[in-house]
Amino acid sequence: MKFTISVLPGDGIGPEVIEQGIKVMEAIGKRFGHTFDYRYGDVGGIAIDRTGSPLPQETIDICINSDALLFGAIGDPKYDNDPTAKVRPEQGLLGLRKALDLYCNIRPLTIFQNLKHLSPIRPENLDGVDFVVYRELIGGIYFGAKGRKEDGNYAFDTCEYRVEEIDRIAKLAFAAARLRGKKLMLVDKANVLETSRLWRERIQQLAKENSDIEVSYMFVDNAAMQMIVNPAQFDVILTTNMFGDILSDESSVLAGSLGLIPSASIGSKTSMFEPIHGSAPDIAGQDLANPIATVASVAMLLDHLKLEKEAETVRAAISELLERGIGTADLKGLEARSCSQVGDELAKIAAG
Ligand code: NAD
């Protein structure tokens, strides 16, 4: 089959890890008889340097007309160190989410047996940990009315949700639970927030229509604690934009390195796949970055294209490499290889 993939490498280590992701996609394409037609675009700091905008219209056009989008990372210290800068790389990512209507962010957490020592959690508490966070991405308090009043000493942010926004992500979360452990937990603050009460009402209703799924509810403060003391209890976590932002970052720590965790952002027009880490300026340009998060994002992209066997092949390649005790320098205790060497190895294993 033939697919059009837009590729936005971005800044810092973005282009380095994306190169490895493409190597693996190419190996999969050859092995399973698919053609991936890549369309490259600029986003973030590099786009500002080249065009003055962190998200040029040309990039949006490339993305809208593709089957899926592979994204590296954005961010540059020259903007991080200048809080007054009006045009910023992060606007590229937020703009993409809005422009492509990327409403559902998915972050799976896998614990690799021989990397348990890297986690801040006791190894015995990591047994059986395998969950995924479904975070609503373009609504809630991050996008509601906000502002300052009077003398500037009063500020407000508004949290708003509509039933349609809840239903469309809930549908994806129920479908995911059906393919996993058949458990879905809504994380909210329904004892305090009206929007959370609307989420609960809707999920209670949808639970009746999805009676094969065990549905439960947890307040976000408790969930933040449970993720540390008993993370194995979770299967699919469904939550709002801000709670998901915080919980998914907390969950990522369990795995032991930022360089391991992929993500997907599902949209109504197209969908985007990206490692969760940033542009890591401290190691950029040194061939040190861990490309596994990006390669695992490629696996999620392949799943999204309904190439499940191909996606499984990529995940198996990652597991095999780590089981052999090979990884990048952030995976302390493994035999250290460069970013490009890990990419070569993964592509070789994926090629069969
Ligand atoms: P970061 O994720 O870039 O780096 C945090 C730490 O983790 C650094 O020490 C880095 O070297 C390490 N790290 C990250 N990815 C790694 C990898 N693949 N392999 C090995 N080590 C890795 O976060 P930060 O330092 O807070 O931010 C740097 C820049 O990235 C900022 O400009 C920030 O705004 C941006 N950022 C972008 C995204 C994104 O593009 N989605 C996400 C977070 C941060």
Short mmCIF file of C-alpha atoms and ligand atoms in Angstrom, two decimals:
data_model
loop_
_atom_site.label_atom_id
_atom_site.label_comp_id
_atom_site.label_asym_id
_atom_site.label_seq_id
_atom_site.Cartn_x
_atom_site.Cartn_y
_atom_site.Cartn_z
CA MET A 1 0.00 0.00 0.00
CA LYS A 2 1.00 3.63 -0.47
CA PHE A 3 0.81 6.31 2.22
CA THR A 4 1.66 10.00 2.38
CA ILE A 5 3.44 10.89 5.60
CA SER A 6 4.27 14.45 6.58
CA VAL A 7 7.47 14.75 8.54
CA LEU A 8 8.18 17.72 10.81
CA PRO A 9 11.62 17.19 12.40
CA GLY A 10 11.64 20.57 14.22
CA ASP A 11 14.51 21.68 16.47
CA GLY A 12 17.41 20.32 18.52
CA ILE A 13 17.42 16.52 18.61
CA GLY A 14 14.18 16.45 16.58
CA PRO A 15 15.91 15.89 13.20
CA GLU A 16 18.30 13.31 14.73
CA VAL A 17 15.57 11.10 16.18
CA ILE A 18 13.27 11.54 13.17
CA GLU A 19 16.05 10.25 10.88
CA GLN A 20 16.05 6.99 12.88
CA GLY A 21 12.27 6.75 12.77
CA ILE A 22 12.38 7.05 8.98
CA LYS A 23 15.06 4.34 8.75
CA VAL A 24 12.73 1.97 10.58
CA MET A 25 9.72 2.96 8.45
CA GLU A 26 11.73 2.30 5.33
CA ALA A 27 12.76 -1.14 6.61
CA ILE A 28 9.09 -1.93 7.34
CA GLY A 29 8.03 -0.61 3.93
CA LYS A 30 10.52 -2.90 2.16
CA ARG A 31 9.63 -5.94 4.25
CA PHE A 32 5.85 -5.64 3.95
CA GLY A 33 5.60 -4.04 0.50
CA HIS A 34 4.45 -0.51 1.39
CA THR A 35 5.56 2.84 0.00
CA PHE A 36 5.77 5.82 2.32
CA ASP A 37 5.88 9.13 0.48
CA TYR A 38 7.44 11.65 2.89
CA ARG A 39 6.59 15.38 2.74
CA TYR A 40 8.91 17.44 4.93
CA GLY A 41 7.82 20.68 6.61
CA ASP A 42 9.23 23.25 9.04
CA VAL A 43 7.87 23.89 12.50
CA GLY A 44 9.14 25.58 15.67
CA GLY A 45 12.40 27.54 15.91
CA ILE A 46 13.69 26.39 12.54
CA ALA A 47 10.46 27.62 10.91
CA ILE A 48 10.80 31.02 12.63
CA ASP A 49 14.38 31.29 11.34
CA ARG A 50 13.33 30.41 7.80
CA THR A 51 9.94 32.10 7.48
CA GLY A 52 9.28 34.26 10.55
CA SER A 53 6.40 31.99 11.61
CA PRO A 54 6.57 28.92 13.94
CA LEU A 55 3.87 27.27 11.81
CA PRO A 56 3.92 28.41 8.17
CA GLN A 57 0.72 27.86 6.20
CA GLU A 58 2.71 25.63 3.83
CA THR A 59 3.37 23.23 6.74
CA ILE A 60 -0.33 23.09 7.66
CA ASP A 61 -1.19 22.36 4.02
CA ILE A 62 1.36 19.53 3.87
CA CYS A 63 -0.06 18.01 7.07
CA ILE A 64 -3.75 18.24 6.16
CA ASN A 65 -3.12 16.40 2.92
CA SER A 66 -1.32 13.45 4.46
CA ASP A 67 -2.35 10.13 6.00
CA ALA A 68 -0.37 10.78 9.16
CA LEU A 69 2.24 13.09 10.56
CA LEU A 70 5.54 12.28 12.27
CA PHE A 71 6.77 15.07 14.53
CA GLY A 72 10.19 15.45 16.20
CA ALA A 73 10.45 18.18 18.82
CA ILE A 74 10.48 21.96 19.02
CA GLY A 75 12.21 24.45 21.27
CA ASP A 76 15.33 26.56 21.28
CA PRO A 77 17.23 28.08 24.23
CA LYS A 78 17.30 31.47 22.47
CA TYR A 79 13.51 31.66 23.00
CA ASP A 80 13.47 29.84 26.37
CA ASN A 81 15.85 32.49 27.70
CA ASP A 82 13.78 35.37 26.34
CA PRO A 83 10.33 35.38 27.98
CA THR A 84 9.46 38.61 26.12
CA ALA A 85 9.73 36.97 22.66
CA LYS A 86 6.31 37.31 21.01
CA VAL A 87 6.90 34.66 18.34
CA ARG A 88 7.87 31.36 19.98
CA PRO A 89 8.54 27.77 18.79
CA GLU A 90 5.84 26.29 21.10
CA GLN A 91 3.21 28.24 19.16
CA GLY A 92 4.01 25.88 16.28
CA LEU A 93 2.91 22.82 18.27
CA LEU A 94 -0.17 24.45 19.83
CA GLY A 95 -1.11 25.86 16.41
CA LEU A 96 -0.84 22.40 14.82
CA ARG A 97 -3.11 20.88 17.47
CA LYS A 98 -5.75 23.50 16.74
CA ALA A 99 -5.31 23.57 12.94
CA LEU A 100 -5.53 19.78 12.67
CA ASP A 101 -8.21 19.43 15.39
CA LEU A 102 -6.01 16.97 17.30
CA TYR A 103 -8.47 16.30 20.11
CA CYS A 104 -7.19 13.08 21.64
CA ASN A 105 -3.69 12.66 23.01
CA ILE A 106 -2.64 9.09 23.75
CA ARG A 107 0.39 8.17 25.86
CA PRO A 108 1.01 4.50 26.49
CA LEU A 109 3.37 3.41 29.24
CA THR A 110 5.40 0.25 28.85
CA ILE A 111 7.92 -0.89 31.42
CA PHE A 112 10.87 -2.81 30.00
CA GLN A 113 12.09 -5.56 32.34
CA ASN A 114 15.79 -4.75 32.11
CA LEU A 115 15.25 -0.99 32.56
CA LYS A 116 13.39 -1.18 35.87
CA HIS A 117 16.52 0.01 37.69
CA LEU A 118 16.18 3.40 35.92
CA SER A 119 12.76 4.08 37.42
CA PRO A 120 12.39 6.07 40.64
CA ILE A 121 9.70 3.54 41.65
CA ARG A 122 10.64 0.31 43.47
CA PRO A 123 11.04 -2.51 40.91
CA GLU A 124 8.40 -4.70 42.64
CA ASN A 125 5.83 -1.89 42.23
CA LEU A 126 6.44 -1.90 38.47
CA ASP A 127 5.35 -5.51 37.98
CA GLY A 128 2.37 -5.63 35.63
CA VAL A 129 2.43 -1.90 34.86
CA ASP A 130 0.97 -1.33 31.39
CA PHE A 131 -1.48 1.53 30.96
CA VAL A 132 -2.37 4.33 28.60
CA VAL A 133 -3.56 7.88 29.23
CA TYR A 134 -6.25 9.33 26.93
CA ARG A 135 -6.08 13.10 27.38
CA GLU A 136 -8.51 15.56 25.79
CA LEU A 137 -6.18 17.95 23.99
CA ILE A 138 -7.93 21.01 22.61
CA GLY A 139 -10.56 21.95 25.18
CA GLY A 140 -10.91 22.63 28.88
CA ILE A 141 -9.12 25.28 30.90
CA TYR A 142 -6.20 25.64 28.46
CA PHE A 143 -8.52 26.92 25.75
CA GLY A 144 -11.35 28.61 27.69
CA ALA A 145 -11.75 32.36 28.14
CA LYS A 146 -8.84 33.88 30.02
CA GLY A 147 -7.60 37.31 30.90
CA ARG A 148 -6.76 40.02 33.42
CA LYS A 149 -9.06 42.66 34.83
CA GLU A 150 -8.83 46.12 36.33
CA ASP A 151 -5.35 46.90 37.62
CA GLY A 152 -3.88 43.60 36.46
CA ASN A 153 -4.11 42.01 39.89
CA TYR A 154 -7.06 39.82 38.95
CA ALA A 155 -6.72 36.99 36.43
CA PHE A 156 -9.02 34.20 35.30
CA ASP A 157 -8.98 31.01 33.22
CA THR A 158 -12.23 29.28 32.34
CA CYS A 159 -12.76 25.53 32.05
CA GLU A 160 -15.45 24.61 29.55
CA TYR A 161 -16.51 21.32 27.96
CA ARG A 162 -19.28 20.34 25.61
CA VAL A 163 -20.86 16.89 25.44
CA GLU A 164 -19.57 16.40 21.87
CA GLU A 165 -15.99 17.00 23.03
CA ILE A 166 -16.37 14.38 25.76
CA ASP A 167 -18.08 11.82 23.56
CA ARG A 168 -15.56 11.80 20.73
CA ILE A 169 -12.56 11.06 22.94
CA ALA A 170 -14.58 8.68 25.13
CA LYS A 171 -15.43 6.64 22.04
CA LEU A 172 -11.71 6.17 21.31
CA ALA A 173 -10.92 5.36 24.95
CA PHE A 174 -13.66 2.69 25.15
CA ALA A 175 -12.40 1.16 21.90
CA ALA A 176 -8.85 1.08 23.30
CA ALA A 177 -10.04 -0.55 26.54
CA ARG A 178 -11.80 -3.23 24.50
CA LEU A 179 -8.49 -4.18 22.84
CA ARG A 180 -6.56 -4.06 26.14
CA GLY A 181 -7.56 -5.05 29.69
CA LYS A 182 -11.25 -3.99 29.28
CA LYS A 183 -10.95 -1.44 32.07
CA LEU A 184 -11.52 2.30 31.74
CA MET A 185 -11.06 4.84 34.52
CA LEU A 186 -12.33 8.41 34.30
CA VAL A 187 -10.06 10.71 36.29
CA ASP A 188 -11.77 13.96 37.29
CA LYS A 189 -12.61 16.29 40.14
CA ALA A 190 -16.36 15.74 40.16
CA ASN A 191 -16.62 16.67 43.85
CA VAL A 192 -15.69 20.26 42.94
CA LEU A 193 -15.94 21.00 39.21
CA GLU A 194 -19.13 21.26 37.15
CA THR A 195 -17.25 20.24 33.98
CA SER A 196 -16.12 17.07 35.78
CA ARG A 197 -19.73 16.33 36.70
CA LEU A 198 -20.65 16.59 33.00
CA TRP A 199 -17.81 14.18 32.14
CA ARG A 200 -19.08 11.72 34.79
CA GLU A 201 -22.67 11.93 33.55
CA ARG A 202 -21.58 11.20 29.98
CA ILE A 203 -19.23 8.36 30.91
CA GLN A 204 -21.90 6.79 33.14
CA GLN A 205 -24.25 6.91 30.16
CA LEU A 206 -21.64 5.51 27.77
CA ALA A 207 -20.73 2.79 30.29
CA LYS A 208 -24.27 1.39 29.83
CA GLU A 209 -23.70 1.22 26.06
CA ASN A 210 -20.27 -0.41 26.57
CA SER A 211 -21.19 -2.95 29.21
CA ASP A 212 -18.23 -5.23 28.34
CA ILE A 213 -15.89 -2.56 29.78
CA GLU A 214 -15.38 -2.20 33.53
CA VAL A 215 -15.70 1.54 34.19
CA SER A 216 -14.44 3.25 37.34
CA TYR A 217 -13.92 6.80 38.55
CA MET A 218 -11.15 8.42 40.56
CA PHE A 219 -10.49 11.97 41.74
CA VAL A 220 -7.37 13.44 40.19
CA ASP A 221 -5.57 14.07 43.49
CA ASN A 222 -5.94 10.40 44.40
CA ALA A 223 -4.93 9.31 40.88
CA ALA A 224 -1.69 11.31 41.15
CA MET A 225 -0.90 9.39 44.35
CA GLN A 226 -2.03 5.98 43.07
CA MET A 227 0.21 6.32 40.02
CA ILE A 228 3.19 6.17 42.37
CA VAL A 229 1.98 3.66 44.98
CA ASN A 230 0.08 1.21 42.75
CA PRO A 231 0.49 1.98 39.02
CA ALA A 232 -0.37 -1.61 38.03
CA GLN A 233 -4.08 -0.99 38.78
CA PHE A 234 -4.56 1.21 35.68
CA ASP A 235 -5.51 0.13 32.17
CA VAL A 236 -7.06 3.02 30.19
CA ILE A 237 -7.17 6.39 31.96
CA LEU A 238 -9.51 8.93 30.37
CA THR A 239 -9.22 12.55 31.47
CA THR A 240 -9.43 16.24 30.64
CA ASN A 241 -6.75 18.45 29.11
CA MET A 242 -5.03 19.82 32.23
CA PHE A 243 -5.35 16.69 34.38
CA GLY A 244 -4.04 14.65 31.46
CA ASP A 245 -1.12 16.99 30.94
CA ILE A 246 0.00 16.52 34.53
CA LEU A 247 -0.79 12.80 34.88
CA SER A 248 0.80 11.80 31.59
CA ASP A 249 4.03 13.58 32.52
CA GLU A 250 3.95 11.90 35.91
CA SER A 251 3.40 8.52 34.27
CA SER A 252 6.34 9.04 31.91
CA VAL A 253 8.75 9.11 34.84
CA LEU A 254 7.88 5.51 35.72
CA ALA A 255 9.58 4.17 32.58
CA GLY A 256 12.98 5.55 33.53
CA SER A 257 13.81 7.79 30.56
CA LEU A 258 12.00 10.46 28.57
CA GLY A 259 13.65 8.95 25.52
CA LEU A 260 11.40 5.87 25.62
CA ILE A 261 7.88 7.23 25.50
CA PRO A 262 5.84 7.74 22.34
CA SER A 263 2.55 9.53 21.86
CA ALA A 264 -0.25 9.96 19.36
CA SER A 265 -2.58 12.89 18.86
CA ILE A 266 -5.68 11.80 16.99
CA GLY A 267 -7.53 14.40 14.96
CA SER A 268 -10.56 14.70 12.74
CA LYS A 269 -8.44 15.61 9.70
CA THR A 270 -5.22 13.65 10.23
CA SER A 271 -3.24 12.37 13.23
CA MET A 272 0.18 13.16 14.61
CA PHE A 273 2.77 10.88 16.20
CA GLU A 274 5.66 12.18 18.29
CA PRO A 275 8.06 11.36 21.10
CA ILE A 276 7.02 13.07 24.34
CA HIS A 277 10.41 14.65 24.96
CA GLY A 278 11.52 18.11 23.89
CA SER A 279 14.39 19.31 21.72
CA ALA A 280 17.01 18.52 24.42
CA PRO A 281 19.42 21.35 23.50
CA ASP A 282 21.95 20.00 26.03
CA ILE A 283 22.64 16.95 23.84
CA ALA A 284 21.57 18.20 20.39
CA GLY A 285 23.98 17.69 17.48
CA GLN A 286 26.02 15.05 19.34
CA ASP A 287 24.33 11.87 18.09
CA LEU A 288 23.47 11.02 21.73
CA ALA A 289 19.67 11.21 21.75
CA ASN A 290 17.60 8.12 22.40
CA PRO A 291 15.50 7.49 19.25
CA ILE A 292 13.32 4.77 20.84
CA ALA A 293 10.46 7.17 21.71
CA THR A 294 10.33 8.22 18.05
CA VAL A 295 10.55 4.66 16.74
CA ALA A 296 7.79 3.65 19.17
CA SER A 297 5.78 6.62 17.80
CA VAL A 298 6.29 5.13 14.32
CA ALA A 299 4.71 1.92 15.68
CA MET A 300 1.68 3.94 16.85
CA LEU A 301 1.51 5.59 13.42
CA LEU A 302 1.52 2.19 11.71
CA ASP A 303 -1.26 1.00 14.03
CA HIS A 304 -3.25 4.07 13.05
CA LEU A 305 -2.81 3.18 9.36
CA LYS A 306 -4.25 -0.25 10.28
CA LEU A 307 -0.85 -1.87 9.70
CA GLU A 308 -1.00 -3.80 12.98
CA LYS A 309 1.45 -6.57 12.03
CA GLU A 310 3.96 -3.94 10.93
CA ALA A 311 3.50 -1.98 14.18
CA GLU A 312 4.03 -5.13 16.21
CA THR A 313 7.24 -5.80 14.26
CA VAL A 314 8.57 -2.36 15.26
CA ARG A 315 7.69 -2.88 18.93
CA ALA A 316 9.31 -6.31 18.86
CA ALA A 317 12.49 -4.76 17.41
CA ILE A 318 12.64 -2.29 20.31
CA SER A 319 12.16 -5.06 22.87
CA GLU A 320 14.77 -7.26 21.19
CA LEU A 321 17.39 -4.50 21.17
CA LEU A 322 16.82 -3.68 24.83
CA GLU A 323 16.83 -7.36 25.79
CA ARG A 324 20.21 -7.65 24.08
CA GLY A 325 21.35 -4.96 26.53
CA ILE A 326 21.93 -2.28 23.89
CA GLY A 327 20.72 1.33 24.11
CA THR A 328 21.72 4.98 24.16
CA ALA A 329 23.67 6.61 27.02
CA ASP A 330 20.55 7.71 28.93
CA LEU A 331 19.74 4.02 29.51
CA LYS A 332 22.40 3.55 32.14
CA GLY A 333 23.53 -0.03 32.64
CA LEU A 334 23.12 -0.93 28.94
CA GLU A 335 25.91 -1.05 26.37
CA ALA A 336 25.91 2.53 25.03
CA ARG A 337 25.50 3.19 21.32
CA SER A 338 24.91 6.44 19.44
CA CYS A 339 21.51 7.62 18.26
CA SER A 340 22.26 6.65 14.65
CA GLN A 341 23.67 3.24 15.65
CA VAL A 342 20.52 2.44 17.62
CA GLY A 343 18.47 3.53 14.58
CA ASP A 344 20.56 1.25 12.31
CA GLU A 345 20.14 -1.69 14.68
CA LEU A 346 16.39 -1.20 15.01
CA ALA A 347 15.99 -0.92 11.23
CA LYS A 348 18.05 -4.09 10.78
CA ILE A 349 15.93 -6.08 13.25
CA ALA A 350 12.68 -4.67 11.79
CA ALA A 351 13.84 -5.65 8.26
CA GLY A 352 13.75 -9.31 9.40
P1 NAD B 1 13.59 18.02 27.10
O1 NAD B 1 12.61 16.91 27.01
O2 NAD B 1 14.07 18.57 25.83
O3 NAD B 1 14.87 17.52 27.94
C1 NAD B 1 14.83 17.18 29.32
C2 NAD B 1 16.05 16.31 29.67
O4 NAD B 1 15.86 15.00 29.11
C3 NAD B 1 17.36 16.84 29.08
O5 NAD B 1 18.40 16.58 29.98
C4 NAD B 1 17.54 16.02 27.82
O6 NAD B 1 18.89 15.85 27.44
C5 NAD B 1 16.90 14.69 28.20
N1 NAD B 1 16.30 14.06 27.02
C6 NAD B 1 15.16 14.45 26.38
N2 NAD B 1 14.94 13.66 25.33
C7 NAD B 1 15.93 12.77 25.30
C8 NAD B 1 16.26 11.68 24.42
N3 NAD B 1 15.49 11.36 23.36
N4 NAD B 1 17.38 10.96 24.67
C9 NAD B 1 18.17 11.26 25.71
N5 NAD B 1 17.91 12.26 26.58
C10 NAD B 1 16.81 13.00 26.38
O7 NAD B 1 12.93 19.14 28.02
P2 NAD B 1 13.46 20.60 28.40
O8 NAD B 1 14.95 20.55 28.57
O9 NAD B 1 12.62 21.04 29.49
O10 NAD B 1 13.12 21.50 27.14
C11 NAD B 1 14.01 21.78 26.07
C12 NAD B 1 13.22 22.46 24.96
O11 NAD B 1 12.25 21.55 24.43
C13 NAD B 1 12.44 23.69 25.43
O12 NAD B 1 12.55 24.67 24.45
C14 NAD B 1 11.02 23.19 25.57
O13 NAD B 1 10.07 24.23 25.38
C15 NAD B 1 10.96 22.18 24.46
N6 NAD B 1 9.96 21.12 24.63
C16 NAD B 1 9.35 20.69 23.51
C17 NAD B 1 8.46 19.63 23.57
C18 NAD B 1 7.86 19.12 22.28
O14 NAD B 1 8.36 19.44 21.21
N7 NAD B 1 6.83 18.32 22.32
C19 NAD B 1 8.21 18.98 24.78
C20 NAD B 1 8.87 19.43 25.92
C21 NAD B 1 9.76 20.49 25.83
#
